[in-house]
Amino acid sequence: MPLGFPHDFVREPAITRAIYGDRWPAIKDRRSTHRRTAHDVL
């Protein structure tokens, strides 16, 4: 088992889809938007 488990494991698209389902694209977009907004604020 790699040292990065389960993070490397969760990074697999099929597994991510299995865990988060249809919500994953929304979650990923929300994180990206938040990160970009925080960067703009700073």
PDB file of C-alpha atoms in Angstrom:
ATOM      1  CA  MET A   1       0.000   0.000   0.000  1.00  0.00           C
ATOM      2  CA  PRO A   2       1.528   3.344  -1.041  1.00  0.00           C
ATOM      3  CA  LEU A   3       2.244   5.931   1.602  1.00  0.00           C
ATOM      4  CA  GLY A   4      -0.188   8.329  -0.080  1.00  0.00           C
ATOM      5  CA  PHE A   5      -3.148   5.950   0.335  1.00  0.00           C
ATOM      6  CA  PRO A   6      -6.066   6.687   0.457  1.00  0.00           C
ATOM      7  CA  HIS A   7      -5.424  10.055  -1.194  1.00  0.00           C
ATOM      8  CA  ASP A   8      -3.834   8.543  -4.301  1.00  0.00           C
ATOM      9  CA  PHE A   9      -6.622   5.968  -4.315  1.00  0.00           C
ATOM     10  CA  VAL A  10      -9.377   8.567  -4.182  1.00  0.00           C
ATOM     11  CA  ARG A  11      -7.724  10.484  -7.017  1.00  0.00           C
ATOM     12  CA  GLU A  12      -8.783   7.719  -9.428  1.00  0.00           C
ATOM     13  CA  PRO A  13     -11.743   9.089 -11.457  1.00  0.00           C
ATOM     14  CA  ALA A  14     -13.863   5.922 -11.289  1.00  0.00           C
ATOM     15  CA  ILE A  15     -13.410   5.662  -7.533  1.00  0.00           C
ATOM     16  CA  THR A  16     -14.078   9.355  -7.028  1.00  0.00           C
ATOM     17  CA  ARG A  17     -17.278   8.977  -9.050  1.00  0.00           C
ATOM     18  CA  ALA A  18     -18.245   5.967  -6.944  1.00  0.00           C
ATOM     19  CA  ILE A  19     -17.715   7.885  -3.702  1.00  0.00           C
ATOM     20  CA  TYR A  20     -19.199  11.262  -4.616  1.00  0.00           C
ATOM     21  CA  GLY A  21     -21.511  10.249  -7.460  1.00  0.00           C
ATOM     22  CA  ASP A  22     -22.993  13.021  -9.588  1.00  0.00           C
ATOM     23  CA  ARG A  23     -22.109  15.631  -6.971  1.00  0.00           C
ATOM     24  CA  TRP A  24     -18.366  15.432  -7.674  1.00  0.00           C
ATOM     25  CA  PRO A  25     -18.272  17.900 -10.627  1.00  0.00           C
ATOM     26  CA  ALA A  26     -20.185  20.445  -8.514  1.00  0.00           C
ATOM     27  CA  ILE A  27     -17.872  19.878  -5.562  1.00  0.00           C
ATOM     28  CA  LYS A  28     -14.769  20.225  -7.729  1.00  0.00           C
ATOM     29  CA  ASP A  29     -16.120  23.384  -9.396  1.00  0.00           C
ATOM     30  CA  ARG A  30     -17.011  24.872  -6.022  1.00  0.00           C
ATOM     31  CA  ARG A  31     -13.490  24.210  -4.729  1.00  0.00           C
ATOM     32  CA  SER A  32     -11.882  25.713  -7.826  1.00  0.00           C
ATOM     33  CA  THR A  33     -14.125  28.779  -7.646  1.00  0.00           C
ATOM     34  CA  HIS A  34     -13.437  29.206  -3.941  1.00  0.00           C
ATOM     35  CA  ARG A  35      -9.691  28.900  -4.440  1.00  0.00           C
ATOM     36  CA  ARG A  36      -9.771  31.432  -7.293  1.00  0.00           C
ATOM     37  CA  THR A  37     -11.941  33.831  -5.265  1.00  0.00           C
ATOM     38  CA  ALA A  38      -9.659  33.562  -2.232  1.00  0.00           C
ATOM     39  CA  HIS A  39      -6.664  34.258  -4.466  1.00  0.00           C
ATOM     40  CA  ASP A  40      -8.366  37.325  -5.951  1.00  0.00           C
ATOM     41  CA  VAL A  41      -9.224  38.615  -2.482  1.00  0.00           C
ATOM     42  CA  LEU A  42      -5.634  38.187  -1.331  1.00  0.00           C
TER      43      LEU A  42
END
